[in-house]
Amino acid sequence: MSEERFGEFVLVRRHERGHVAELVLDRPKAMNAVSTEMARSIAGACTALGEDRDVRAVVLTSSHERAFCVGADLKERNSFSDADLVRQRPVARAAYTGVLQLPVPAVAAVHGFALGGGCELALSCDVIVADRTAVMGLPEVSVGVIPGGGGTQLLPRRVGSARAAELIFTARRVEAEEAREIGLVDVLVDEGRDREDALAMAARIAGNSPVGLRAAKRALRLGHGLDLPAGLEVEDAAWRSVAFSGDRAEGVAAFNEKRRPEWPGE
């Protein structure tokens, strides 16, 4: 396993087997509160991972024992002038869109607090695995703002518009069991197993065609919200992008030869 640090607060681990990368939120003294510097590092790490053709799946994890991420660094924000806040906005947005726009499947491993921007980082992933200590929520209206890392758009896509409205308007916290029941969490695991199980899922994902994975994610994301005929056109374009690939040829050959495929990734 190799490690690469992006700034002081973000660590990327590339696991030797399985083509899985782990993006670690590593600001434990602040429970991973996202400062300007940390936001810039998250965006930089996502750019690097997106460009790494050896990476087939990403797991977003935390180095803090009791928190995934508690959201924006409000202590830093408290010192901002209006001009400071305006300057920070594109930096903050780039962190959340960086995770959202990863071209490969992304799995969030959540334990403890995932609030505000922390919840939005998880929502930006394709799958959320959480342990029973997880507490999630978007409390922004309680401090005079709104979710600004994608929460107003991503949460209703998971839990429905009325449920999302209730959660955002009340600013209440959702514990793990309820989060699973309403679809905010996809997989609920025993305490302390979120990272292990998320990495196992990512390894299973990464065993599949890298060309197919990227195309499938593109079709899922671009097709969401379109009417069915338009969505099927998005799917057809994605299919055509893989149908004549080396991965498709290898996959069919491996199936017929009853062996594991060795994906060329092109």
Coordinates of C-alpha atoms in Angstrom, one line a residue:
M1 CA 0.0 0.0 0.0
S2 CA 1.3 3.4 -0.9
E3 CA 0.3 6.7 0.7
E4 CA 0.2 10.3 -0.6
R5 CA -0.6 13.3 1.4
F6 CA -2.5 16.3 -0.1
G7 CA -1.8 19.2 2.2
E8 CA -2.0 18.6 6.0
F9 CA -5.5 17.2 6.3
V10 CA -6.1 14.7 3.4
L11 CA -4.4 11.3 2.9
V12 CA -4.8 9.0 -0.1
R13 CA -3.9 5.4 0.3
R14 CA -3.6 3.3 -2.9
H15 CA -4.1 -0.4 -1.9
E16 CA -1.8 -2.8 -3.7
R17 CA -4.5 -5.2 -4.5
G18 CA -7.9 -4.5 -6.1
H19 CA -7.3 -1.1 -7.7
V20 CA -8.9 0.6 -4.7
A21 CA -7.9 4.0 -3.4
E22 CA -8.9 5.4 0.0
L23 CA -9.4 9.1 0.4
V24 CA -8.9 9.7 4.2
L25 CA -10.3 12.9 5.9
D26 CA -7.4 13.4 8.3
R27 CA -8.0 16.5 10.5
P28 CA -8.8 14.7 13.8
K29 CA -8.2 17.6 16.1
A30 CA -11.2 19.4 14.5
M31 CA -13.3 16.3 13.9
N32 CA -12.6 16.8 10.2
A33 CA -14.2 20.2 10.0
V34 CA -13.7 21.3 6.5
S35 CA -11.5 24.5 6.4
T36 CA -10.4 26.3 3.3
E37 CA -7.1 24.4 3.2
M38 CA -8.8 21.1 3.7
A39 CA -11.4 21.8 1.0
R40 CA -8.6 22.6 -1.4
S41 CA -6.8 19.4 -0.5
I42 CA -10.0 17.3 -1.0
A43 CA -10.4 18.8 -4.5
G44 CA -6.8 18.2 -5.3
A45 CA -7.0 14.6 -4.2
C46 CA -10.1 14.0 -6.3
T47 CA -8.5 15.4 -9.4
A48 CA -5.5 13.1 -8.9
L49 CA -7.7 10.0 -8.3
G50 CA -9.9 10.8 -11.3
E51 CA -6.8 11.0 -13.6
D52 CA -5.3 7.7 -12.2
R53 CA -6.4 5.0 -14.7
D54 CA -5.3 2.3 -12.2
V55 CA -8.0 3.4 -9.7
R56 CA -11.3 1.6 -10.2
A57 CA -13.1 2.5 -7.0
V58 CA -12.6 5.1 -4.2
V59 CA -13.6 4.8 -0.5
L60 CA -14.0 8.0 1.5
T61 CA -13.0 7.4 5.1
S62 CA -12.2 9.3 8.3
S63 CA -9.2 9.1 10.7
H64 CA -11.3 10.3 13.6
E65 CA -12.7 7.6 15.9
R66 CA -16.0 9.5 16.6
A67 CA -16.7 11.4 13.5
F68 CA -16.8 11.1 9.7
C69 CA -16.9 14.9 9.3
V70 CA -18.8 17.6 11.2
G71 CA -19.1 19.9 8.2
A72 CA -17.7 23.4 7.5
D73 CA -15.1 24.9 9.9
L74 CA -17.4 27.4 11.6
K75 CA -14.5 28.7 13.8
E76 CA -12.7 29.7 10.6
R77 CA -16.0 31.1 9.1
N78 CA -16.5 33.2 12.2
S79 CA -13.5 35.3 11.3
F80 CA -14.5 35.8 7.7
S81 CA -15.6 39.1 6.2
D82 CA -18.2 39.0 3.5
A83 CA -15.4 39.3 0.9
D84 CA -13.6 36.3 2.5
L85 CA -16.7 34.2 2.3
V86 CA -17.1 35.1 -1.4
R87 CA -13.5 34.2 -2.1
Q88 CA -13.9 30.9 -0.2
R89 CA -17.1 29.8 -2.0
P90 CA -15.5 28.3 -5.2
V91 CA -12.8 26.5 -3.1
A92 CA -15.5 24.9 -0.9
R93 CA -17.6 24.0 -3.9
A94 CA -14.7 22.3 -5.6
A95 CA -14.3 19.9 -2.7
Y96 CA -17.8 18.6 -2.9
T97 CA -18.0 18.6 -6.7
G98 CA -14.6 16.8 -6.7
V99 CA -16.1 13.9 -4.8
L100 CA -19.3 14.0 -6.8
Q101 CA -17.6 14.0 -10.2
L102 CA -15.2 11.2 -9.5
P103 CA -15.4 9.1 -12.7
V104 CA -15.2 5.8 -10.8
P105 CA -17.6 4.4 -8.2
A106 CA -17.2 6.0 -4.8
V107 CA -18.2 4.5 -1.4
A108 CA -18.5 6.5 1.8
A109 CA -17.6 4.8 5.1
V110 CA -19.5 6.6 7.8
H111 CA -19.3 6.4 11.5
G112 CA -20.1 8.9 14.2
F113 CA -21.1 12.4 13.2
A114 CA -21.6 13.2 9.5
L115 CA -23.2 16.6 9.7
G116 CA -23.6 19.5 7.3
G117 CA -20.8 19.3 4.8
G118 CA -19.8 15.9 6.2
C119 CA -23.2 14.6 5.3
E120 CA -22.9 16.2 1.8
L121 CA -19.5 14.5 1.2
A122 CA -21.2 11.2 1.9
L123 CA -24.1 12.1 -0.3
S124 CA -21.7 12.9 -3.1
C125 CA -20.6 9.2 -3.1
D126 CA -22.5 6.5 -5.0
V127 CA -23.0 4.2 -2.0
I128 CA -23.0 5.0 1.7
V129 CA -21.9 2.3 4.2
A130 CA -22.5 3.3 7.8
D131 CA -22.0 1.7 11.2
R132 CA -24.5 1.9 14.0
T133 CA -22.8 4.9 15.6
A134 CA -23.6 7.1 12.6
V135 CA -25.5 10.3 13.1
M136 CA -26.3 12.3 9.9
G137 CA -28.0 15.5 9.2
L138 CA -28.0 18.9 7.4
P139 CA -28.3 21.5 10.2
E140 CA -27.4 24.6 8.1
V141 CA -30.6 26.5 8.6
S142 CA -30.0 26.5 12.3
V143 CA -26.9 28.7 11.7
G144 CA -28.5 30.9 9.2
V145 CA -27.4 29.3 5.9
I146 CA -28.5 26.4 3.7
P147 CA -26.8 23.2 2.6
G148 CA -24.3 24.5 0.1
G149 CA -22.3 21.4 -0.8
G150 CA -25.1 19.7 -2.8
G151 CA -27.4 18.8 0.0
T152 CA -30.6 20.4 -1.3
Q153 CA -30.1 18.5 -4.6
L154 CA -28.6 15.2 -3.5
L155 CA -30.7 14.5 -0.4
P156 CA -34.1 14.5 -2.3
R157 CA -32.6 12.2 -4.9
R158 CA -32.0 9.7 -2.1
V159 CA -35.0 10.1 0.3
G160 CA -37.6 11.9 -1.7
S161 CA -38.5 15.6 -1.8
A162 CA -40.9 15.7 1.1
R163 CA -38.6 13.8 3.5
A164 CA -35.6 15.9 2.4
A165 CA -37.6 19.1 3.1
E166 CA -38.5 17.9 6.5
L167 CA -34.9 17.0 7.4
I168 CA -33.5 20.3 6.0
F169 CA -36.2 22.5 7.4
T170 CA -36.0 21.0 10.9
A171 CA -32.2 20.7 10.9
R172 CA -32.6 17.5 12.9
R173 CA -30.1 14.7 13.2
V174 CA -30.8 11.2 12.0
E175 CA -29.4 8.2 13.7
A176 CA -28.2 5.1 11.9
E177 CA -31.3 2.9 12.0
E178 CA -33.6 5.6 10.7
A179 CA -31.0 6.7 8.1
R180 CA -31.1 3.1 6.7
E181 CA -34.9 3.0 6.8
I182 CA -35.3 6.2 4.8
G183 CA -32.6 5.4 2.3
L184 CA -30.1 8.0 3.5
V185 CA -27.7 5.0 4.2
D186 CA -27.5 2.1 1.9
V187 CA -25.7 -0.5 4.0
L188 CA -25.8 -0.6 7.8
V189 CA -23.0 -2.5 9.5
D190 CA -21.9 -3.3 13.1
E191 CA -20.1 -0.7 15.0
G192 CA -16.5 -0.3 13.8
R193 CA -17.0 -2.1 10.5
D194 CA -17.8 0.7 8.2
R195 CA -14.3 1.1 6.7
E196 CA -13.7 -2.6 6.5
D197 CA -17.0 -3.3 4.8
A198 CA -16.7 -0.3 2.5
L199 CA -13.3 -1.4 1.4
A200 CA -14.6 -4.9 0.8
M201 CA -17.4 -3.6 -1.4
A202 CA -14.9 -1.4 -3.3
A203 CA -12.7 -4.4 -3.9
R204 CA -15.6 -6.3 -5.3
I205 CA -16.5 -3.3 -7.5
A206 CA -13.0 -2.9 -8.7
G207 CA -12.8 -6.5 -9.9
N208 CA -15.0 -5.5 -12.8
S209 CA -14.1 -3.8 -16.0
P210 CA -12.7 -0.3 -15.4
V211 CA -14.1 0.8 -18.8
G212 CA -17.5 -0.6 -17.9
L213 CA -17.5 0.9 -14.4
R214 CA -16.8 4.4 -15.7
A215 CA -19.4 4.2 -18.4
A216 CA -22.0 2.8 -16.0
K217 CA -21.4 5.6 -13.6
R218 CA -21.6 8.1 -16.4
A219 CA -24.9 6.7 -17.5
L220 CA -26.4 6.6 -14.0
R221 CA -25.4 10.2 -13.3
L222 CA -26.3 11.7 -16.7
G223 CA -29.6 9.8 -17.0
H224 CA -31.0 10.6 -13.6
G225 CA -34.0 12.9 -13.8
L226 CA -34.4 12.6 -17.5
D227 CA -37.6 11.2 -19.1
L228 CA -37.3 7.5 -20.1
P229 CA -36.6 8.0 -23.8
A230 CA -33.8 10.6 -23.1
G231 CA -32.4 8.3 -20.4
L232 CA -32.2 5.4 -22.8
E233 CA -30.3 7.6 -25.2
V234 CA -27.8 8.4 -22.5
E235 CA -27.5 4.6 -21.8
D236 CA -27.0 3.8 -25.5
A237 CA -24.2 6.4 -25.8
A238 CA -22.5 4.9 -22.8
W239 CA -23.0 1.4 -24.2
R240 CA -21.4 2.4 -27.5
S241 CA -18.4 3.8 -25.6
V242 CA -17.7 0.3 -24.2
A243 CA -19.1 -2.1 -26.9
F244 CA -15.9 -2.1 -29.0
S245 CA -13.4 -1.8 -26.1
G246 CA -10.6 -4.1 -25.2
D247 CA -12.4 -4.8 -21.9
R248 CA -15.5 -6.0 -23.7
A249 CA -13.5 -8.4 -25.8
E250 CA -11.6 -9.7 -22.8
G251 CA -14.8 -10.0 -20.7
V252 CA -16.5 -12.2 -23.4
A253 CA -13.4 -14.3 -23.9
A254 CA -12.8 -14.9 -20.2
F255 CA -16.5 -15.9 -19.8
N256 CA -16.2 -18.4 -22.6
E257 CA -12.9 -19.7 -21.4
K258 CA -14.2 -20.0 -17.8
R259 CA -11.4 -17.8 -16.3
R260 CA -11.0 -14.5 -14.5
P261 CA -10.7 -11.6 -16.9
E262 CA -7.5 -9.6 -17.1
W263 CA -8.9 -6.2 -18.0
P264 CA -6.8 -4.1 -20.3
G265 CA -8.7 -1.0 -19.1
E266 CA -9.3 0.4 -22.6

